[in-house]
Amino acid sequence: MVSTPTAIGSTSQTPIRASIQALQSDLVAWRRQLHQHPELGFREHLTATFVRERLASWNIAHETGIAQTGIVAILHGTQPGPVLAIRADMDALPILEENEVSYRSKHDGVMHACGHDGHTAIALGTAYYLSQHPHTFRGTVKIIFQPAEEGPGGAAPMIEAGVLRNPEVDAIIGLHLWNNLPLGTVGVRSGPLMAAVEVFDCEIQGKGGHGAIPQQTIDSIVVGAQVVNALQTIVARNVNPLDAAVVTVGTFHAGRAHNVIADTAELSGTVRYFNPVLEDLIPRRFEQVVAGVCNSHGATYRLDYRKLYPAVINDEAIAALVRSVAETVVETPAGVVPDCQTMGGEDMAYFLQKVPGCYFFLGAANESRGLAYPHHHPRFDFDETALGMGVEMFVRCAEKFCS
Ligand code: NI
């Protein structure tokens, strides 16, 4: 069902905030509709239909089916000018929702536990507002509705499909509703914001045998334990102490009995860092450490080391623009939080590798209303007041960049 937003002022003289506040009930309704029908990456068919129907009902030009379920909406100001892209992700997570709310997920085992339902609603609200106020910006605003942020990643295939071209995008912005920050704040900084994400699976092959006769074996548990410890020296001894990085071994499986020496040990984990100079160093040292420890014990190994997303790195000038807009939106300098880096990852990184831009966090937690569970938690939910703030951030950024 396509709803026309509550009538809002259509002249450029209307204060932005009042117009957006009039949209608030629609933003909440859209977000709740999406929340009830969450879909995993590249399967966002209902979500894409929801977005498409609204864009069509507002006569906003758009293209669908990009990188499977992605959509790009194009909004033109009344005069020529620069091109700003705004990116929102649409996918949900394989989590069984534990919230008992009227808008609880109707898809068993799938949940919007990261707030991407809110991102989609905010992008729709932005598209609607800009379509009604074409005199307030020059040039073009492209709104990118992206699939599969949670994996395997929809940003890279959308870029390959040409979403940053025709017209050529000059800058890009995006936001994440953020329960690590309270409602009424915006986390924004230039430079690295979120970490590069890499994962590994490592199988160590020793030689099994009797637990009482170790001299006949190569104990994969002893080798594996040394690998775990030695891997920590990458961060401790190879990475510049002024650069942040983490190597986490998340699983270690080996052995079946008290009196048997295990012939294989399987380890897996994740590596995170901000500085792109580490993108060669860490995987190289990683394999050297695994190989060296295994060799010293006569064990062999199989290592599968995979790079998922690069680091999210914001452009200084665009971050400054977003920061100045945030100061207007939150109305207090204390509400703009530069200290907001996280080792979480985001495929917004790929867009930021291609064009200067800024990804920022929109505070969405409200402890007093029980809305402060972490992202990806089965009780995750956020304060929907943030939806209107998100639209105001995007609209003001668009009007400032395209002025
Ligand atoms: Ni997310």
mmCIF file of C-alpha atoms and ligand atoms in Angstrom:
data_model
loop_
_atom_site.group_PDB
_atom_site.id
_atom_site.type_symbol
_atom_site.label_atom_id
_atom_site.label_comp_id
_atom_site.label_asym_id
_atom_site.label_seq_id
_atom_site.Cartn_x
_atom_site.Cartn_y
_atom_site.Cartn_z
ATOM 1 C CA MET A 1 0.000 0.000 0.000
ATOM 2 C CA VAL A 2 1.386 3.378 -0.985
ATOM 3 C CA SER A 3 0.803 6.132 1.495
ATOM 4 C CA THR A 4 1.173 9.768 0.612
ATOM 5 C CA PRO A 5 2.966 11.527 3.425
ATOM 6 C CA THR A 6 0.979 13.940 5.494
ATOM 7 C CA ALA A 7 0.843 17.237 3.624
ATOM 8 C CA ILE A 8 3.938 19.233 4.266
ATOM 9 C CA GLY A 9 4.856 22.736 3.243
ATOM 10 C CA SER A 10 6.167 22.879 -0.292
ATOM 11 C CA THR A 11 7.741 26.288 -0.406
ATOM 12 C CA SER A 12 11.433 26.749 0.174
ATOM 13 C CA GLN A 13 10.597 29.301 2.865
ATOM 14 C CA THR A 14 9.167 26.610 5.143
ATOM 15 C CA PRO A 15 11.607 25.912 7.925
ATOM 16 C CA ILE A 16 13.260 22.566 7.301
ATOM 17 C CA ARG A 17 12.638 21.212 10.766
ATOM 18 C CA ALA A 18 8.910 21.916 10.822
ATOM 19 C CA SER A 19 8.487 20.210 7.449
ATOM 20 C CA ILE A 20 10.441 17.185 8.569
ATOM 21 C CA GLN A 21 8.590 16.974 11.866
ATOM 22 C CA ALA A 22 5.385 16.764 9.873
ATOM 23 C CA LEU A 23 6.887 13.672 8.185
ATOM 24 C CA GLN A 24 7.713 11.968 11.478
ATOM 25 C CA SER A 25 4.614 9.771 11.704
ATOM 26 C CA ASP A 26 5.228 8.536 8.151
ATOM 27 C CA LEU A 27 8.882 7.819 8.896
ATOM 28 C CA VAL A 28 7.815 5.722 11.892
ATOM 29 C CA ALA A 29 5.140 3.921 9.873
ATOM 30 C CA TRP A 30 7.602 3.092 7.049
ATOM 31 C CA ARG A 31 10.261 1.952 9.471
ATOM 32 C CA ARG A 32 7.792 -0.294 11.319
ATOM 33 C CA GLN A 33 6.457 -1.737 8.080
ATOM 34 C CA LEU A 34 10.019 -2.590 7.016
ATOM 35 C CA HIS A 35 10.827 -3.872 10.501
ATOM 36 C CA GLN A 36 8.001 -6.401 10.243
ATOM 37 C CA HIS A 37 9.299 -7.717 6.916
ATOM 38 C CA PRO A 38 13.064 -8.003 7.270
ATOM 39 C CA GLU A 39 15.045 -9.639 4.470
ATOM 40 C CA LEU A 40 18.605 -10.941 4.237
ATOM 41 C CA GLY A 41 21.241 -9.595 1.829
ATOM 42 C CA PHE A 42 20.361 -9.711 -1.892
ATOM 43 C CA ARG A 43 16.891 -10.971 -0.975
ATOM 44 C CA GLU A 44 15.434 -7.547 -0.180
ATOM 45 C CA HIS A 45 12.551 -8.014 -2.641
ATOM 46 C CA LEU A 46 9.667 -6.797 -0.455
ATOM 47 C CA THR A 47 11.866 -3.965 0.794
ATOM 48 C CA ALA A 48 12.820 -2.914 -2.740
ATOM 49 C CA THR A 49 9.164 -3.049 -3.780
ATOM 50 C CA PHE A 50 8.241 -0.876 -0.798
ATOM 51 C CA VAL A 51 10.899 1.690 -1.752
ATOM 52 C CA ARG A 52 10.037 1.593 -5.465
ATOM 53 C CA GLU A 53 6.309 2.074 -4.867
ATOM 54 C CA ARG A 54 6.888 5.122 -2.759
ATOM 55 C CA LEU A 55 9.372 6.710 -5.157
ATOM 56 C CA ALA A 56 6.959 6.081 -8.034
ATOM 57 C CA SER A 57 4.014 7.576 -6.142
ATOM 58 C CA TRP A 58 6.049 10.737 -5.561
ATOM 59 C CA ASN A 59 7.140 10.861 -9.224
ATOM 60 C CA ILE A 60 10.797 10.500 -8.305
ATOM 61 C CA ALA A 61 12.970 9.106 -11.126
ATOM 62 C CA HIS A 62 14.636 5.876 -10.074
ATOM 63 C CA GLU A 63 16.327 2.757 -11.333
ATOM 64 C CA THR A 64 15.715 -0.673 -9.815
ATOM 65 C CA GLY A 65 17.383 -4.074 -9.901
ATOM 66 C CA ILE A 66 20.921 -2.712 -9.497
ATOM 67 C CA ALA A 67 23.185 -5.413 -8.031
ATOM 68 C CA GLN A 68 20.017 -7.525 -7.754
ATOM 69 C CA THR A 69 17.839 -5.608 -5.290
ATOM 70 C CA GLY A 70 19.468 -2.151 -5.182
ATOM 71 C CA ILE A 71 17.687 1.049 -6.184
ATOM 72 C CA VAL A 72 18.957 4.505 -7.095
ATOM 73 C CA ALA A 73 16.658 7.537 -6.924
ATOM 74 C CA ILE A 74 17.650 10.741 -8.726
ATOM 75 C CA LEU A 75 16.548 14.165 -7.585
ATOM 76 C CA HIS A 76 17.340 17.305 -9.532
ATOM 77 C CA GLY A 77 17.487 20.776 -8.103
ATOM 78 C CA THR A 78 16.087 23.591 -10.183
ATOM 79 C CA GLN A 79 19.576 24.682 -11.307
ATOM 80 C CA PRO A 80 22.624 22.731 -12.419
ATOM 81 C CA GLY A 81 25.305 22.010 -9.839
ATOM 82 C CA PRO A 82 27.268 19.306 -8.066
ATOM 83 C CA VAL A 83 26.197 15.700 -7.519
ATOM 84 C CA LEU A 84 25.843 14.345 -3.990
ATOM 85 C CA ALA A 85 25.094 10.693 -3.277
ATOM 86 C CA ILE A 86 23.333 9.561 -0.111
ATOM 87 C CA ARG A 87 23.633 5.888 0.739
ATOM 88 C CA ALA A 88 21.283 3.736 2.834
ATOM 89 C CA ASP A 89 21.531 -0.012 3.386
ATOM 90 C CA MET A 90 18.375 -2.153 3.449
ATOM 91 C CA ASP A 91 19.236 -5.656 4.688
ATOM 92 C CA ALA A 92 18.482 -7.495 7.936
ATOM 93 C CA LEU A 93 20.204 -10.218 9.975
ATOM 94 C CA PRO A 94 19.624 -13.926 10.632
ATOM 95 C CA ILE A 95 18.490 -13.271 14.228
ATOM 96 C CA LEU A 96 15.254 -14.317 15.962
ATOM 97 C CA GLU A 97 13.682 -11.139 17.344
ATOM 98 C CA GLU A 98 12.983 -11.156 21.093
ATOM 99 C CA ASN A 99 11.249 -7.771 21.248
ATOM 100 C CA GLU A 100 7.564 -7.911 22.060
ATOM 101 C CA VAL A 101 6.422 -4.882 20.124
ATOM 102 C CA SER A 102 3.488 -4.395 17.780
ATOM 103 C CA TYR A 103 5.902 -4.127 14.853
ATOM 104 C CA ARG A 104 7.867 -7.291 15.703
ATOM 105 C CA SER A 105 9.445 -9.203 12.789
ATOM 106 C CA LYS A 106 6.989 -11.457 10.961
ATOM 107 C CA HIS A 107 9.830 -13.347 9.291
ATOM 108 C CA ASP A 108 10.950 -16.073 11.674
ATOM 109 C CA GLY A 109 14.671 -15.967 12.352
ATOM 110 C CA VAL A 110 15.233 -12.736 10.419
ATOM 111 C CA MET A 111 15.403 -9.365 12.133
ATOM 112 C CA HIS A 112 16.322 -5.747 11.522
ATOM 113 C CA ALA A 113 18.730 -5.869 14.453
ATOM 114 C CA CYS A 114 21.081 -3.195 13.126
ATOM 115 C CA GLY A 115 18.672 -0.402 12.227
ATOM 116 C CA HIS A 116 18.832 -0.652 8.440
ATOM 117 C CA ASP A 117 15.016 -0.449 8.420
ATOM 118 C CA GLY A 118 15.516 3.027 9.869
ATOM 119 C CA HIS A 119 18.182 3.865 7.284
ATOM 120 C CA THR A 120 15.770 2.970 4.480
ATOM 121 C CA ALA A 121 12.979 5.064 6.046
ATOM 122 C CA ILE A 122 15.336 8.037 6.504
ATOM 123 C CA ALA A 123 16.465 7.816 2.868
ATOM 124 C CA LEU A 124 12.836 7.685 1.723
ATOM 125 C CA GLY A 125 11.990 10.710 3.852
ATOM 126 C CA THR A 126 14.973 12.566 2.393
ATOM 127 C CA ALA A 127 13.917 11.679 -1.154
ATOM 128 C CA TYR A 128 10.384 12.881 -0.450
ATOM 129 C CA TYR A 129 11.497 16.134 1.144
ATOM 130 C CA LEU A 130 13.961 16.994 -1.641
ATOM 131 C CA SER A 131 11.369 16.127 -4.306
ATOM 132 C CA GLN A 132 9.058 18.674 -2.680
ATOM 133 C CA HIS A 133 11.764 21.326 -2.286
ATOM 134 C CA PRO A 134 13.773 21.364 -5.535
ATOM 135 C CA HIS A 135 14.473 25.091 -5.123
ATOM 136 C CA THR A 136 16.559 24.441 -2.012
ATOM 137 C CA PHE A 137 19.463 22.761 -3.816
ATOM 138 C CA ARG A 138 21.381 22.965 -7.076
ATOM 139 C CA GLY A 139 22.580 19.977 -9.048
ATOM 140 C CA THR A 140 21.635 16.419 -8.278
ATOM 141 C CA VAL A 141 21.122 14.204 -5.266
ATOM 142 C CA LYS A 142 21.375 10.484 -5.900
ATOM 143 C CA ILE A 143 19.907 8.296 -3.200
ATOM 144 C CA ILE A 144 21.412 4.824 -3.179
ATOM 145 C CA PHE A 145 19.386 2.039 -1.532
ATOM 146 C CA GLN A 146 21.969 -0.688 -1.125
ATOM 147 C CA PRO A 147 21.485 -4.423 -0.495
ATOM 148 C CA ALA A 148 23.521 -6.834 1.606
ATOM 149 C CA GLU A 149 25.667 -4.628 3.832
ATOM 150 C CA GLU A 150 25.810 -7.364 6.465
ATOM 151 C CA GLY A 151 27.443 -9.610 3.905
ATOM 152 C CA PRO A 152 28.465 -10.580 1.350
ATOM 153 C CA GLY A 153 28.387 -6.858 0.508
ATOM 154 C CA GLY A 154 26.224 -4.876 -1.886
ATOM 155 C CA ALA A 155 28.352 -1.720 -2.159
ATOM 156 C CA ALA A 156 31.057 -3.125 -4.452
ATOM 157 C CA PRO A 157 28.610 -4.644 -7.002
ATOM 158 C CA MET A 158 26.569 -1.417 -7.020
ATOM 159 C CA ILE A 159 29.721 0.562 -7.818
ATOM 160 C CA GLU A 160 30.580 -1.945 -10.558
ATOM 161 C CA ALA A 161 27.067 -1.461 -11.905
ATOM 162 C CA GLY A 162 27.889 2.237 -12.282
ATOM 163 C CA VAL A 163 25.910 3.972 -9.534
ATOM 164 C CA LEU A 164 28.671 6.548 -9.061
ATOM 165 C CA ARG A 165 28.609 7.517 -12.758
ATOM 166 C CA ASN A 166 26.159 9.211 -15.078
ATOM 167 C CA PRO A 167 26.053 11.721 -13.588
ATOM 168 C CA GLU A 168 29.434 11.439 -11.913
ATOM 169 C CA VAL A 169 29.115 11.627 -8.113
ATOM 170 C CA ASP A 170 31.236 14.366 -6.498
ATOM 171 C CA ALA A 171 30.775 13.287 -2.876
ATOM 172 C CA ILE A 172 28.877 10.731 -0.835
ATOM 173 C CA ILE A 173 27.422 10.681 2.655
ATOM 174 C CA GLY A 174 25.741 7.996 4.725
ATOM 175 C CA LEU A 175 24.713 7.403 8.308
ATOM 176 C CA HIS A 176 24.277 4.598 10.780
ATOM 177 C CA LEU A 177 21.692 4.817 13.557
ATOM 178 C CA TRP A 178 23.917 4.181 16.546
ATOM 179 C CA ASN A 179 22.971 2.778 19.941
ATOM 180 C CA ASN A 180 26.487 3.377 21.231
ATOM 181 C CA LEU A 181 25.513 7.060 21.311
ATOM 182 C CA PRO A 182 22.465 8.598 22.998
ATOM 183 C CA LEU A 183 19.618 10.181 21.050
ATOM 184 C CA GLY A 184 20.414 13.802 20.303
ATOM 185 C CA THR A 185 24.045 13.255 19.376
ATOM 186 C CA VAL A 186 25.916 12.792 16.106
ATOM 187 C CA GLY A 187 29.254 10.987 15.881
ATOM 188 C CA VAL A 188 31.376 12.491 13.136
ATOM 189 C CA ARG A 189 35.098 12.627 12.476
ATOM 190 C CA SER A 190 37.451 12.914 9.555
ATOM 191 C CA GLY A 191 39.856 10.096 8.745
ATOM 192 C CA PRO A 192 39.299 6.497 9.830
ATOM 193 C CA LEU A 193 35.894 5.785 11.389
ATOM 194 C CA MET A 194 35.427 2.028 11.074
ATOM 195 C CA ALA A 195 37.932 -0.784 10.681
ATOM 196 C CA ALA A 196 39.007 -2.982 7.809
ATOM 197 C CA VAL A 197 37.536 -6.435 8.396
ATOM 198 C CA GLU A 198 39.407 -9.632 7.555
ATOM 199 C CA VAL A 199 38.735 -13.214 8.629
ATOM 200 C CA PHE A 200 40.739 -16.414 8.675
ATOM 201 C CA ASP A 201 40.354 -20.170 8.935
ATOM 202 C CA CYS A 202 43.464 -22.132 9.792
ATOM 203 C CA GLU A 203 43.837 -25.883 10.028
ATOM 204 C CA ILE A 204 46.964 -27.200 11.724
ATOM 205 C CA GLN A 205 47.899 -30.742 10.789
ATOM 206 C CA GLY A 206 50.011 -32.628 13.342
ATOM 207 C CA LYS A 207 50.189 -36.344 13.992
ATOM 208 C CA GLY A 208 47.821 -38.033 16.414
ATOM 209 C CA GLY A 209 48.636 -40.750 18.880
ATOM 210 C CA HIS A 210 48.439 -42.048 22.442
ATOM 211 C CA GLY A 211 48.202 -39.418 25.180
ATOM 212 C CA ALA A 212 50.888 -41.241 27.134
ATOM 213 C CA ILE A 213 53.343 -41.557 24.237
ATOM 214 C CA PRO A 214 53.876 -37.950 22.968
ATOM 215 C CA GLN A 215 57.261 -38.766 21.405
ATOM 216 C CA GLN A 216 55.433 -40.595 18.612
ATOM 217 C CA THR A 217 53.175 -37.632 17.795
ATOM 218 C CA ILE A 218 53.037 -34.009 16.700
ATOM 219 C CA ASP A 219 50.537 -32.462 19.080
ATOM 220 C CA SER A 220 48.318 -30.095 17.091
ATOM 221 C CA ILE A 221 46.942 -28.576 20.320
ATOM 222 C CA VAL A 222 50.396 -27.574 21.538
ATOM 223 C CA VAL A 223 51.224 -26.159 18.110
ATOM 224 C CA GLY A 224 47.858 -24.384 17.905
ATOM 225 C CA ALA A 225 48.258 -22.859 21.366
ATOM 226 C CA GLN A 226 51.633 -21.433 20.333
ATOM 227 C CA VAL A 227 50.115 -20.093 17.123
ATOM 228 C CA VAL A 228 47.411 -18.302 19.154
ATOM 229 C CA ASN A 229 50.014 -16.667 21.382
ATOM 230 C CA ALA A 230 52.432 -15.863 18.583
ATOM 231 C CA LEU A 231 49.680 -14.189 16.539
ATOM 232 C CA GLN A 232 49.301 -11.623 19.328
ATOM 233 C CA THR A 233 52.829 -10.408 18.622
ATOM 234 C CA ILE A 234 51.617 -9.007 15.293
ATOM 235 C CA VAL A 235 49.707 -6.261 17.097
ATOM 236 C CA ALA A 236 52.153 -6.062 19.995
ATOM 237 C CA ARG A 237 55.404 -6.029 17.986
ATOM 238 C CA ASN A 238 54.784 -5.397 14.273
ATOM 239 C CA VAL A 239 52.086 -2.711 14.254
ATOM 240 C CA ASN A 240 53.021 0.866 15.081
ATOM 241 C CA PRO A 241 51.712 1.368 18.646
ATOM 242 C CA LEU A 242 50.015 4.573 17.462
ATOM 243 C CA ASP A 243 47.895 2.522 15.032
ATOM 244 C CA ALA A 244 44.968 0.503 16.356
ATOM 245 C CA ALA A 245 44.650 -3.135 15.306
ATOM 246 C CA VAL A 246 43.259 -6.344 16.728
ATOM 247 C CA VAL A 247 43.824 -10.028 16.001
ATOM 248 C CA THR A 248 41.176 -12.243 17.576
ATOM 249 C CA VAL A 249 41.145 -16.025 17.501
ATOM 250 C CA GLY A 250 37.446 -16.712 17.906
ATOM 251 C CA THR A 251 37.363 -20.497 17.675
ATOM 252 C CA PHE A 252 39.826 -23.276 18.477
ATOM 253 C CA HIS A 253 38.625 -26.852 18.009
ATOM 254 C CA ALA A 254 40.777 -29.930 18.528
ATOM 255 C CA GLY A 255 40.737 -33.306 20.186
ATOM 256 C CA ARG A 256 38.091 -35.770 21.293
ATOM 257 C CA ALA A 257 39.399 -37.795 24.239
ATOM 258 C CA HIS A 258 41.388 -37.481 27.476
ATOM 259 C CA ASN A 259 44.054 -39.902 26.358
ATOM 260 C CA VAL A 260 44.450 -39.066 22.684
ATOM 261 C CA ILE A 261 46.785 -36.493 21.187
ATOM 262 C CA ALA A 262 44.823 -34.579 18.549
ATOM 263 C CA ASP A 263 46.128 -34.746 15.019
ATOM 264 C CA THR A 264 44.407 -31.583 13.796
ATOM 265 C CA ALA A 265 43.447 -28.259 15.311
ATOM 266 C CA GLU A 266 41.139 -25.758 13.656
ATOM 267 C CA LEU A 267 41.313 -22.059 14.437
ATOM 268 C CA SER A 268 39.297 -19.183 13.080
ATOM 269 C CA GLY A 269 39.028 -15.519 13.852
ATOM 270 C CA THR A 270 39.083 -11.931 12.686
ATOM 271 C CA VAL A 271 41.588 -9.162 12.099
ATOM 272 C CA ARG A 272 40.684 -5.453 12.280
ATOM 273 C CA TYR A 273 42.664 -2.265 11.706
ATOM 274 C CA PHE A 274 42.234 1.306 10.478
ATOM 275 C CA ASN A 275 45.463 2.238 8.705
ATOM 276 C CA PRO A 276 45.581 0.957 5.105
ATOM 277 C CA VAL A 277 49.373 0.484 5.422
ATOM 278 C CA LEU A 278 48.526 -2.611 7.472
ATOM 279 C CA GLU A 279 46.612 -4.222 4.658
ATOM 280 C CA ASP A 280 49.748 -5.969 3.377
ATOM 281 C CA LEU A 281 51.717 -6.196 6.604
ATOM 282 C CA ILE A 282 49.198 -8.056 8.765
ATOM 283 C CA PRO A 283 48.312 -10.898 6.360
ATOM 284 C CA ARG A 284 52.015 -11.339 5.506
ATOM 285 C CA ARG A 285 53.089 -11.518 9.152
ATOM 286 C CA PHE A 286 50.091 -13.717 9.912
ATOM 287 C CA GLU A 287 51.184 -16.407 7.471
ATOM 288 C CA GLN A 288 54.844 -16.109 8.537
ATOM 289 C CA VAL A 289 53.838 -16.705 12.169
ATOM 290 C CA VAL A 290 51.622 -19.687 11.368
ATOM 291 C CA ALA A 291 54.239 -21.193 9.034
ATOM 292 C CA GLY A 292 57.110 -20.561 11.439
ATOM 293 C CA VAL A 293 55.422 -22.099 14.458
ATOM 294 C CA CYS A 294 54.171 -25.104 12.485
ATOM 295 C CA ASN A 295 57.585 -25.662 10.872
ATOM 296 C CA SER A 296 59.332 -25.589 14.212
ATOM 297 C CA HIS A 297 57.172 -28.514 15.345
ATOM 298 C CA GLY A 298 57.032 -30.441 12.088
ATOM 299 C CA ALA A 299 53.367 -29.689 11.636
ATOM 300 C CA THR A 300 51.759 -28.461 8.425
ATOM 301 C CA TYR A 301 48.924 -25.996 7.968
ATOM 302 C CA ARG A 302 46.248 -24.777 5.620
ATOM 303 C CA LEU A 303 45.402 -21.095 5.885
ATOM 304 C CA ASP A 304 42.437 -19.343 4.305
ATOM 305 C CA TYR A 305 42.801 -15.597 4.950
ATOM 306 C CA ARG A 306 40.087 -13.408 3.440
ATOM 307 C CA LYS A 307 39.693 -9.635 3.228
ATOM 308 C CA LEU A 308 36.058 -8.626 3.666
ATOM 309 C CA TYR A 309 35.691 -4.837 3.857
ATOM 310 C CA PRO A 310 38.372 -2.129 3.797
ATOM 311 C CA ALA A 311 38.421 0.601 6.461
ATOM 312 C CA VAL A 312 35.828 3.389 6.374
ATOM 313 C CA ILE A 313 37.868 6.564 5.899
ATOM 314 C CA ASN A 314 36.178 9.951 5.840
ATOM 315 C CA ASP A 315 37.276 12.920 3.777
ATOM 316 C CA GLU A 316 38.304 15.949 5.811
ATOM 317 C CA ALA A 317 36.283 18.554 3.903
ATOM 318 C CA ILE A 318 33.081 16.500 3.704
ATOM 319 C CA ALA A 319 33.420 15.517 7.376
ATOM 320 C CA ALA A 320 33.714 19.229 8.224
ATOM 321 C CA LEU A 321 30.519 19.890 6.262
ATOM 322 C CA VAL A 322 28.683 17.083 8.083
ATOM 323 C CA ARG A 323 30.015 18.343 11.424
ATOM 324 C CA SER A 324 28.751 21.878 10.807
ATOM 325 C CA VAL A 325 25.348 20.488 9.820
ATOM 326 C CA ALA A 326 25.309 18.292 12.942
ATOM 327 C CA GLU A 327 25.905 21.363 15.104
ATOM 328 C CA THR A 328 22.744 22.879 13.631
ATOM 329 C CA VAL A 329 20.699 19.692 14.005
ATOM 330 C CA VAL A 330 21.643 18.784 17.589
ATOM 331 C CA GLU A 331 21.860 22.454 18.642
ATOM 332 C CA THR A 332 24.622 21.872 21.175
ATOM 333 C CA PRO A 333 28.333 21.493 20.482
ATOM 334 C CA ALA A 334 28.450 18.731 23.114
ATOM 335 C CA GLY A 335 26.065 16.730 20.963
ATOM 336 C CA VAL A 336 28.670 16.385 18.224
ATOM 337 C CA VAL A 337 30.953 13.533 19.204
ATOM 338 C CA PRO A 338 34.291 13.226 17.395
ATOM 339 C CA ASP A 339 35.432 10.339 19.589
ATOM 340 C CA CYS A 340 33.321 7.700 17.862
ATOM 341 C CA GLN A 341 35.659 5.271 16.108
ATOM 342 C CA THR A 342 34.753 1.597 16.192
ATOM 343 C CA MET A 343 36.422 -1.616 15.093
ATOM 344 C CA GLY A 344 33.147 -2.650 13.478
ATOM 345 C CA GLY A 345 33.168 -2.777 9.686
ATOM 346 C CA GLU A 346 30.966 -1.358 6.921
ATOM 347 C CA ASP A 347 30.997 -1.716 3.162
ATOM 348 C CA MET A 348 30.350 2.021 2.867
ATOM 349 C CA ALA A 349 34.166 1.828 2.758
ATOM 350 C CA TYR A 350 34.053 0.942 -0.959
ATOM 351 C CA PHE A 351 32.106 4.089 -1.844
ATOM 352 C CA LEU A 352 34.551 6.178 0.194
ATOM 353 C CA GLN A 353 37.472 4.662 -1.716
ATOM 354 C CA LYS A 354 35.961 5.972 -4.951
ATOM 355 C CA VAL A 355 34.689 9.434 -4.000
ATOM 356 C CA PRO A 356 35.338 11.742 -1.051
ATOM 357 C CA GLY A 357 32.655 11.446 1.544
ATOM 358 C CA CYS A 358 31.668 11.011 5.142
ATOM 359 C CA TYR A 359 29.946 8.242 7.024
ATOM 360 C CA PHE A 360 28.597 9.273 10.405
ATOM 361 C CA PHE A 361 26.756 7.915 13.424
ATOM 362 C CA LEU A 362 23.361 9.177 14.504
ATOM 363 C CA GLY A 363 22.792 8.632 18.227
ATOM 364 C CA ALA A 364 19.668 6.491 18.667
ATOM 365 C CA ALA A 365 19.834 4.959 22.162
ATOM 366 C CA ASN A 366 17.366 5.945 24.850
ATOM 367 C CA GLU A 367 18.147 4.163 28.095
ATOM 368 C CA SER A 368 15.061 5.521 29.885
ATOM 369 C CA ARG A 369 12.813 3.827 27.317
ATOM 370 C CA GLY A 370 14.777 0.568 27.317
ATOM 371 C CA LEU A 371 16.123 1.298 23.855
ATOM 372 C CA ALA A 372 19.813 0.741 24.388
ATOM 373 C CA TYR A 373 20.529 -2.859 23.436
ATOM 374 C CA PRO A 374 23.618 -3.230 21.257
ATOM 375 C CA HIS A 375 23.455 -3.692 17.512
ATOM 376 C CA HIS A 376 22.887 -7.306 16.394
ATOM 377 C CA HIS A 377 21.219 -8.145 19.743
ATOM 378 C CA PRO A 378 17.828 -9.952 19.548
ATOM 379 C CA ARG A 379 16.330 -7.079 21.582
ATOM 380 C CA PHE A 380 17.929 -4.301 19.539
ATOM 381 C CA ASP A 381 15.618 -1.352 18.951
ATOM 382 C CA PHE A 382 16.205 2.399 18.724
ATOM 383 C CA ASP A 383 14.431 5.654 19.539
ATOM 384 C CA GLU A 384 12.468 6.535 16.417
ATOM 385 C CA THR A 385 12.845 10.255 17.160
ATOM 386 C CA ALA A 386 16.210 9.778 15.458
ATOM 387 C CA LEU A 387 14.467 9.142 12.119
ATOM 388 C CA GLY A 388 13.497 12.787 11.683
ATOM 389 C CA MET A 389 16.966 13.887 12.791
ATOM 390 C CA GLY A 390 18.434 11.603 10.124
ATOM 391 C CA VAL A 391 16.306 13.218 7.425
ATOM 392 C CA GLU A 392 17.278 16.666 8.703
ATOM 393 C CA MET A 393 20.977 15.717 8.616
ATOM 394 C CA PHE A 394 20.734 14.467 5.014
ATOM 395 C CA VAL A 395 18.566 17.337 3.794
ATOM 396 C CA ARG A 396 20.788 20.006 5.337
ATOM 397 C CA CYS A 397 23.931 18.283 4.028
ATOM 398 C CA ALA A 398 22.399 18.143 0.541
ATOM 399 C CA GLU A 399 21.375 21.798 0.655
ATOM 400 C CA LYS A 400 24.803 22.841 1.928
ATOM 401 C CA PHE A 401 26.850 20.739 -0.486
ATOM 402 C CA CYS A 402 24.613 21.616 -3.425
ATOM 403 C CA SER A 403 24.324 25.314 -2.634
HETATM 404 NI NI NI B 1 24.542 -1.949 10.292
#
